[in-house]
Amino acid sequence: MSRLPARTGRMRGWTRDAPIDPRMSLASAFVPIWILTVVGYVACRRGLLGEAVAAVLGRFVFHLAMPAALFLALSRMPLSGFAGRALLAFGVSTAAVIGFGWVGASRLFGRRPDERPIWGMAAGYVNSANLGIPIATQVLGDVSFLAAVVLLQVLVVTPVILIALDRHTDPAGRVRIRRIASLPVRNPVILASLLGVACSAASLRLPSTVEVSLTLLAGAAVPAALVALGASLHRTTPSRAEPTGPAELVVITVLKLVAQPVIAYAAGLALRLPAPQLLAVVVCAGLPTAQNTFIFGQEYGVGETVANRAVLVTTTLSLVTLAAVAALLG
């Protein structure tokens, strides 16, 4: 992977004559997230969208908007970025934290088997899209490594999570090979991702009318997911998920914002990554929990409470932790 551009000088058609203030860059990336979440909460509290808004928007994102966004992102992404020691360091941190969260959900808090994948995802699945892109642009000055992170999460981590969740829809909890093999066809997220990779590999371009239509649909993914997240925080009916105690949120937050970047840093040192790549790995590992965690939990009816609270808490606190990472390593 090539070295990341310096944080001063000319970039993308405009000039940076002074070093970036990481706190200002991060704040500008986080503010829209908080605003849209609050909009969803207030709209639901005032009864503007109805009681089923969170479920309806969640299904819209999962079945339509998110697949369109993933397809477009992967079809335009060169697959050559899906390699390298830096990606290995990030992958090690992701596997370690998700694995610990998956097991710890049962050992520490007695979570049911169907809730453990969401718990692990909340601990280690990073928000690489709507937060990752602006943060990588502002703090790192480059999004090439983030593209590799997106590929890793979509093509490796997401199928593992969805296969585990899909398994628990079987009343007997059986692992059915035929059902798992058909998951890419039945699951719009995996299907769209595979089609996007295929288009990228074959260098295919969509007709302009189709691409414009998908672009409009994809543009709704992030705002709809955040409004659904905010609406889910105000419930007039009991949640299907079990209550989430403060101890669980503390453990998830520590795993996501402290353990994952620390493991990524240690793995990067062990692999002797150059300083710019090490910074990219640690910053991406320190991104907060992705709102996809809530969308998946809502779609399968498990772990919704722990997912929406993990997204909010880690998103809020990561403003501080990512600024600290940028200051220490940047």
Short mmCIF file of N, CA, C and O in Angstrom, two decimals, residues 5-96:
data_model
loop_
_atom_site.label_atom_id
_atom_site.label_comp_id
_atom_site.label_asym_id
_atom_site.label_seq_id
_atom_site.Cartn_x
_atom_site.Cartn_y
_atom_site.Cartn_z
N PRO A 5 -0.71 10.53 1.90
CA PRO A 5 -0.23 11.87 1.64
C PRO A 5 0.05 12.62 2.94
O PRO A 5 -0.53 12.35 3.98
N ALA A 6 0.95 13.56 2.85
CA ALA A 6 1.23 14.40 4.01
C ALA A 6 0.01 15.24 4.35
O ALA A 6 -0.86 15.47 3.52
N ARG A 7 -0.03 15.74 5.57
CA ARG A 7 -1.21 16.47 6.03
C ARG A 7 -1.14 17.95 5.69
O ARG A 7 -1.91 18.73 6.20
N THR A 8 -0.20 18.33 4.91
CA THR A 8 -0.15 19.70 4.42
C THR A 8 0.03 19.66 2.92
O THR A 8 0.39 18.65 2.33
N GLY A 9 -0.20 20.80 2.27
CA GLY A 9 -0.01 20.88 0.84
C GLY A 9 -1.31 20.77 0.08
O GLY A 9 -2.38 20.82 0.64
N ARG A 10 -1.20 20.59 -1.26
CA ARG A 10 -2.38 20.60 -2.11
C ARG A 10 -2.97 19.21 -2.21
O ARG A 10 -2.28 18.23 -2.36
N MET A 11 -4.30 19.15 -2.13
CA MET A 11 -4.98 17.86 -2.16
C MET A 11 -6.39 18.04 -2.69
O MET A 11 -7.10 18.92 -2.24
N ARG A 12 -6.77 17.19 -3.64
CA ARG A 12 -8.14 17.15 -4.16
C ARG A 12 -8.63 18.53 -4.62
O ARG A 12 -9.75 18.91 -4.38
N GLY A 13 -7.72 19.31 -5.23
CA GLY A 13 -8.16 20.56 -5.82
C GLY A 13 -8.21 21.73 -4.87
O GLY A 13 -8.64 22.81 -5.25
N TRP A 14 -7.81 21.57 -3.63
CA TRP A 14 -7.81 22.72 -2.72
C TRP A 14 -6.56 22.66 -1.89
O TRP A 14 -5.84 21.67 -1.87
N THR A 15 -6.25 23.72 -1.18
CA THR A 15 -4.96 23.85 -0.53
C THR A 15 -5.09 23.79 0.97
O THR A 15 -5.97 24.41 1.55
N ARG A 16 -4.17 23.04 1.60
CA ARG A 16 -4.04 23.04 3.04
C ARG A 16 -2.68 23.67 3.36
O ARG A 16 -1.63 23.07 3.14
N ASP A 17 -2.70 24.89 3.86
CA ASP A 17 -1.46 25.57 4.17
C ASP A 17 -1.08 25.43 5.63
O ASP A 17 -0.04 25.88 6.05
N ALA A 18 -1.96 24.82 6.44
CA ALA A 18 -1.68 24.63 7.86
C ALA A 18 -2.10 23.24 8.27
O ALA A 18 -2.98 22.64 7.65
N PRO A 19 -1.49 22.69 9.32
CA PRO A 19 -1.90 21.36 9.78
C PRO A 19 -3.36 21.34 10.19
O PRO A 19 -3.91 22.33 10.64
N ILE A 20 -3.97 20.17 10.03
CA ILE A 20 -5.37 20.00 10.40
C ILE A 20 -5.49 19.98 11.91
O ILE A 20 -4.67 19.43 12.61
N ASP A 21 -6.54 20.59 12.43
CA ASP A 21 -6.88 20.45 13.84
C ASP A 21 -7.77 19.21 13.94
O ASP A 21 -8.91 19.23 13.51
N PRO A 22 -7.25 18.08 14.49
CA PRO A 22 -8.04 16.85 14.50
C PRO A 22 -9.36 17.01 15.21
O PRO A 22 -10.36 16.41 14.82
N ARG A 23 -9.44 17.82 16.26
CA ARG A 23 -10.69 17.97 17.00
C ARG A 23 -11.76 18.61 16.13
O ARG A 23 -12.91 18.18 16.13
N MET A 24 -11.40 19.64 15.35
CA MET A 24 -12.37 20.28 14.48
C MET A 24 -12.82 19.33 13.38
O MET A 24 -14.00 19.24 13.05
N SER A 25 -11.88 18.54 12.79
CA SER A 25 -12.22 17.63 11.72
C SER A 25 -13.19 16.57 12.21
O SER A 25 -14.17 16.24 11.56
N LEU A 26 -12.89 15.99 13.36
CA LEU A 26 -13.73 14.95 13.90
C LEU A 26 -15.11 15.49 14.27
O LEU A 26 -16.13 14.86 14.01
N ALA A 27 -15.16 16.66 14.87
CA ALA A 27 -16.44 17.25 15.27
C ALA A 27 -17.33 17.46 14.05
O ALA A 27 -18.53 17.16 14.08
N SER A 28 -16.76 17.94 12.96
CA SER A 28 -17.56 18.19 11.76
C SER A 28 -18.11 16.90 11.17
O SER A 28 -19.15 16.89 10.53
N ALA A 29 -17.40 15.77 11.39
CA ALA A 29 -17.88 14.49 10.89
C ALA A 29 -18.98 13.90 11.77
O ALA A 29 -19.87 13.21 11.29
N PHE A 30 -18.93 14.19 13.08
CA PHE A 30 -19.88 13.59 14.01
C PHE A 30 -21.19 14.35 14.13
O PHE A 30 -22.24 13.75 14.39
N VAL A 31 -21.17 15.66 13.96
CA VAL A 31 -22.36 16.47 14.21
C VAL A 31 -23.57 16.01 13.40
O VAL A 31 -24.67 15.86 13.96
N PRO A 32 -23.45 15.73 12.09
CA PRO A 32 -24.64 15.27 11.36
C PRO A 32 -25.20 13.95 11.91
O PRO A 32 -26.42 13.73 11.85
N ILE A 33 -24.34 13.09 12.43
CA ILE A 33 -24.80 11.82 13.00
C ILE A 33 -25.72 12.09 14.18
O ILE A 33 -26.82 11.53 14.29
N TRP A 34 -25.28 12.95 15.07
CA TRP A 34 -26.08 13.27 16.26
C TRP A 34 -27.37 13.98 15.87
O TRP A 34 -28.43 13.71 16.43
N ILE A 35 -27.29 14.91 14.91
CA ILE A 35 -28.48 15.67 14.52
C ILE A 35 -29.56 14.74 13.98
O ILE A 35 -30.73 14.82 14.37
N LEU A 36 -29.20 13.84 13.06
CA LEU A 36 -30.20 12.96 12.46
C LEU A 36 -30.76 11.97 13.47
O LEU A 36 -31.94 11.61 13.42
N THR A 37 -29.93 11.53 14.41
CA THR A 37 -30.43 10.64 15.46
C THR A 37 -31.44 11.37 16.34
O THR A 37 -32.50 10.82 16.69
N VAL A 38 -31.14 12.60 16.70
CA VAL A 38 -32.07 13.40 17.50
C VAL A 38 -33.35 13.67 16.73
O VAL A 38 -34.46 13.62 17.29
N VAL A 39 -33.24 13.94 15.44
CA VAL A 39 -34.43 14.17 14.61
C VAL A 39 -35.34 12.95 14.65
O VAL A 39 -36.57 13.06 14.80
N GLY A 40 -34.76 11.75 14.52
CA GLY A 40 -35.56 10.53 14.59
C GLY A 40 -36.24 10.36 15.93
O GLY A 40 -37.42 9.98 15.99
N TYR A 41 -35.51 10.65 17.01
CA TYR A 41 -36.09 10.52 18.36
C TYR A 41 -37.24 11.51 18.55
O TYR A 41 -38.32 11.14 19.03
N VAL A 42 -37.02 12.77 18.20
CA VAL A 42 -38.04 13.80 18.40
C VAL A 42 -39.27 13.51 17.54
O VAL A 42 -40.42 13.63 18.00
N ALA A 43 -39.06 13.12 16.29
CA ALA A 43 -40.18 12.83 15.40
C ALA A 43 -41.03 11.69 15.95
O ALA A 43 -42.27 11.73 15.89
N CYS A 44 -40.36 10.66 16.49
CA CYS A 44 -41.11 9.54 17.06
C CYS A 44 -41.80 9.95 18.36
O CYS A 44 -42.95 9.56 18.59
N ARG A 45 -41.15 10.74 19.17
CA ARG A 45 -41.73 11.17 20.44
C ARG A 45 -42.98 12.01 20.22
O ARG A 45 -43.95 11.93 20.97
N ARG A 46 -42.96 12.84 19.17
CA ARG A 46 -44.11 13.71 18.87
C ARG A 46 -45.16 13.00 18.03
O ARG A 46 -46.17 13.61 17.65
N GLY A 47 -44.95 11.75 17.70
CA GLY A 47 -45.94 10.99 16.95
C GLY A 47 -46.06 11.38 15.50
O GLY A 47 -47.10 11.15 14.87
N LEU A 48 -45.00 11.96 14.93
CA LEU A 48 -45.08 12.44 13.55
C LEU A 48 -44.99 11.30 12.54
O LEU A 48 -45.47 11.43 11.41
N LEU A 49 -44.34 10.19 12.91
CA LEU A 49 -44.07 9.13 11.95
C LEU A 49 -44.74 7.81 12.29
O LEU A 49 -44.60 6.84 11.53
N GLY A 50 -45.44 7.74 13.41
CA GLY A 50 -46.11 6.50 13.79
C GLY A 50 -45.22 5.59 14.61
O GLY A 50 -44.00 5.73 14.62
N GLU A 51 -45.85 4.64 15.29
CA GLU A 51 -45.11 3.76 16.18
C GLU A 51 -44.19 2.79 15.45
O GLU A 51 -43.17 2.35 16.00
N ALA A 52 -44.51 2.45 14.21
CA ALA A 52 -43.74 1.44 13.48
C ALA A 52 -42.61 2.04 12.65
O ALA A 52 -41.99 1.33 11.86
N VAL A 53 -42.30 3.33 12.85
CA VAL A 53 -41.32 3.98 11.98
C VAL A 53 -39.95 3.31 12.04
O VAL A 53 -39.29 3.13 11.02
N ALA A 54 -39.49 2.94 13.23
CA ALA A 54 -38.15 2.35 13.35
C ALA A 54 -38.09 1.04 12.58
O ALA A 54 -37.11 0.77 11.86
N ALA A 55 -39.11 0.21 12.71
CA ALA A 55 -39.13 -1.08 12.01
C ALA A 55 -39.22 -0.89 10.50
O ALA A 55 -38.52 -1.56 9.73
N VAL A 56 -40.07 0.03 10.06
CA VAL A 56 -40.26 0.26 8.62
C VAL A 56 -38.98 0.82 7.99
O VAL A 56 -38.51 0.34 6.95
N LEU A 57 -38.39 1.83 8.63
CA LEU A 57 -37.16 2.40 8.10
C LEU A 57 -36.02 1.38 8.14
O LEU A 57 -35.19 1.33 7.24
N GLY A 58 -35.99 0.57 9.20
CA GLY A 58 -34.96 -0.45 9.29
C GLY A 58 -35.05 -1.44 8.14
O GLY A 58 -34.03 -1.82 7.55
N ARG A 59 -36.25 -1.88 7.82
CA ARG A 59 -36.43 -2.80 6.70
C ARG A 59 -36.08 -2.14 5.37
O ARG A 59 -35.52 -2.77 4.48
N PHE A 60 -36.45 -0.86 5.23
CA PHE A 60 -36.10 -0.13 4.02
C PHE A 60 -34.58 -0.07 3.82
O PHE A 60 -34.07 -0.32 2.73
N VAL A 61 -33.87 0.23 4.91
CA VAL A 61 -32.41 0.31 4.82
C VAL A 61 -31.82 -1.06 4.50
O VAL A 61 -30.95 -1.19 3.63
N PHE A 62 -32.27 -2.10 5.21
CA PHE A 62 -31.68 -3.43 5.07
C PHE A 62 -31.95 -4.02 3.69
O PHE A 62 -31.06 -4.64 3.08
N HIS A 63 -33.16 -3.85 3.17
CA HIS A 63 -33.54 -4.53 1.93
C HIS A 63 -33.30 -3.70 0.67
O HIS A 63 -33.18 -4.27 -0.42
N LEU A 64 -33.24 -2.37 0.79
CA LEU A 64 -33.13 -1.54 -0.40
C LEU A 64 -31.93 -0.59 -0.38
O LEU A 64 -31.04 -0.68 -1.23
N ALA A 65 -31.91 0.34 0.58
CA ALA A 65 -30.91 1.40 0.54
C ALA A 65 -29.50 0.89 0.80
O ALA A 65 -28.55 1.25 0.08
N MET A 66 -29.31 0.05 1.83
CA MET A 66 -27.98 -0.46 2.13
C MET A 66 -27.42 -1.33 1.00
O MET A 66 -26.26 -1.17 0.61
N PRO A 67 -28.20 -2.25 0.43
CA PRO A 67 -27.67 -3.00 -0.71
C PRO A 67 -27.26 -2.11 -1.88
O PRO A 67 -26.24 -2.37 -2.53
N ALA A 68 -28.05 -1.07 -2.16
CA ALA A 68 -27.67 -0.16 -3.25
C ALA A 68 -26.36 0.54 -2.95
O ALA A 68 -25.48 0.66 -3.83
N ALA A 69 -26.20 1.00 -1.71
CA ALA A 69 -24.97 1.70 -1.33
C ALA A 69 -23.76 0.77 -1.41
O ALA A 69 -22.68 1.16 -1.91
N LEU A 70 -23.90 -0.46 -0.91
CA LEU A 70 -22.78 -1.40 -0.95
C LEU A 70 -22.43 -1.80 -2.37
O LEU A 70 -21.25 -1.90 -2.73
N PHE A 71 -23.44 -2.02 -3.19
CA PHE A 71 -23.17 -2.39 -4.58
C PHE A 71 -22.38 -1.30 -5.30
O PHE A 71 -21.37 -1.57 -5.96
N LEU A 72 -22.84 -0.06 -5.16
CA LEU A 72 -22.15 1.04 -5.84
C LEU A 72 -20.73 1.22 -5.31
O LEU A 72 -19.78 1.42 -6.08
N ALA A 73 -20.56 1.15 -3.99
CA ALA A 73 -19.23 1.35 -3.41
C ALA A 73 -18.26 0.27 -3.87
O ALA A 73 -17.13 0.56 -4.27
N LEU A 74 -18.70 -0.98 -3.86
CA LEU A 74 -17.80 -2.08 -4.22
C LEU A 74 -17.57 -2.17 -5.72
O LEU A 74 -16.49 -2.54 -6.16
N SER A 75 -18.58 -1.82 -6.51
CA SER A 75 -18.40 -1.88 -7.97
C SER A 75 -17.42 -0.82 -8.46
O SER A 75 -16.80 -0.99 -9.52
N ARG A 76 -17.26 0.27 -7.70
CA ARG A 76 -16.34 1.34 -8.09
C ARG A 76 -14.97 1.21 -7.42
O ARG A 76 -14.09 2.03 -7.65
N MET A 77 -14.80 0.20 -6.58
CA MET A 77 -13.60 0.09 -5.78
C MET A 77 -12.62 -0.90 -6.40
O MET A 77 -12.98 -2.04 -6.69
N PRO A 78 -11.37 -0.50 -6.64
CA PRO A 78 -10.39 -1.46 -7.17
C PRO A 78 -10.09 -2.54 -6.15
O PRO A 78 -9.80 -2.26 -4.99
N LEU A 79 -10.17 -3.79 -6.57
CA LEU A 79 -9.97 -4.90 -5.65
C LEU A 79 -8.52 -5.09 -5.25
O LEU A 79 -8.22 -5.86 -4.34
N SER A 80 -7.62 -4.38 -5.89
CA SER A 80 -6.20 -4.48 -5.53
C SER A 80 -5.94 -3.98 -4.12
O SER A 80 -4.94 -4.32 -3.50
N GLY A 81 -6.86 -3.15 -3.57
CA GLY A 81 -6.65 -2.62 -2.22
C GLY A 81 -6.94 -3.65 -1.13
O GLY A 81 -6.61 -3.44 0.03
N PHE A 82 -7.54 -4.80 -1.51
CA PHE A 82 -7.91 -5.80 -0.52
C PHE A 82 -6.73 -6.73 -0.24
O PHE A 82 -6.76 -7.92 -0.51
N ALA A 83 -5.65 -6.19 0.30
CA ALA A 83 -4.46 -6.98 0.58
C ALA A 83 -3.53 -6.14 1.44
O ALA A 83 -3.73 -4.96 1.65
N GLY A 84 -2.49 -6.81 1.96
CA GLY A 84 -1.43 -6.05 2.63
C GLY A 84 -1.35 -6.30 4.12
O GLY A 84 -2.30 -6.75 4.76
N ARG A 85 -0.16 -5.96 4.66
CA ARG A 85 0.08 -6.14 6.09
C ARG A 85 -0.81 -5.24 6.94
O ARG A 85 -1.22 -5.62 8.04
N ALA A 86 -1.10 -4.04 6.45
CA ALA A 86 -1.95 -3.13 7.22
C ALA A 86 -3.34 -3.71 7.40
O ALA A 86 -3.93 -3.65 8.49
N LEU A 87 -3.89 -4.30 6.35
CA LEU A 87 -5.21 -4.91 6.45
C LEU A 87 -5.18 -6.12 7.38
O LEU A 87 -6.14 -6.38 8.11
N LEU A 88 -4.07 -6.85 7.38
CA LEU A 88 -3.92 -7.98 8.29
C LEU A 88 -3.97 -7.50 9.74
O LEU A 88 -4.62 -8.12 10.59
N ALA A 89 -3.27 -6.40 10.04
CA ALA A 89 -3.28 -5.86 11.40
C ALA A 89 -4.69 -5.46 11.82
O ALA A 89 -5.12 -5.75 12.94
N PHE A 90 -5.41 -4.81 10.91
CA PHE A 90 -6.79 -4.44 11.22
C PHE A 90 -7.65 -5.69 11.41
O PHE A 90 -8.48 -5.75 12.32
N GLY A 91 -7.47 -6.69 10.55
CA GLY A 91 -8.25 -7.91 10.64
C GLY A 91 -8.02 -8.65 11.95
O GLY A 91 -8.95 -9.21 12.53
N VAL A 92 -6.77 -8.65 12.43
CA VAL A 92 -6.46 -9.30 13.70
C VAL A 92 -7.22 -8.62 14.83
O VAL A 92 -7.80 -9.29 15.70
N SER A 93 -7.23 -7.29 14.84
CA SER A 93 -7.94 -6.57 15.91
C SER A 93 -9.44 -6.82 15.84
O SER A 93 -10.10 -6.99 16.86
N THR A 94 -9.99 -6.86 14.63
CA THR A 94 -11.42 -7.09 14.46
C THR A 94 -11.81 -8.49 14.93
O THR A 94 -12.78 -8.67 15.67
N ALA A 95 -11.04 -9.51 14.50
CA ALA A 95 -11.35 -10.88 14.89
C ALA A 95 -11.24 -11.08 16.40
O ALA A 95 -12.08 -11.74 17.02
N ALA A 96 -10.21 -10.47 17.00
CA ALA A 96 -10.01 -10.64 18.44
C ALA A 96 -11.14 -10.02 19.24
O ALA A 96 -11.67 -10.63 20.18
#
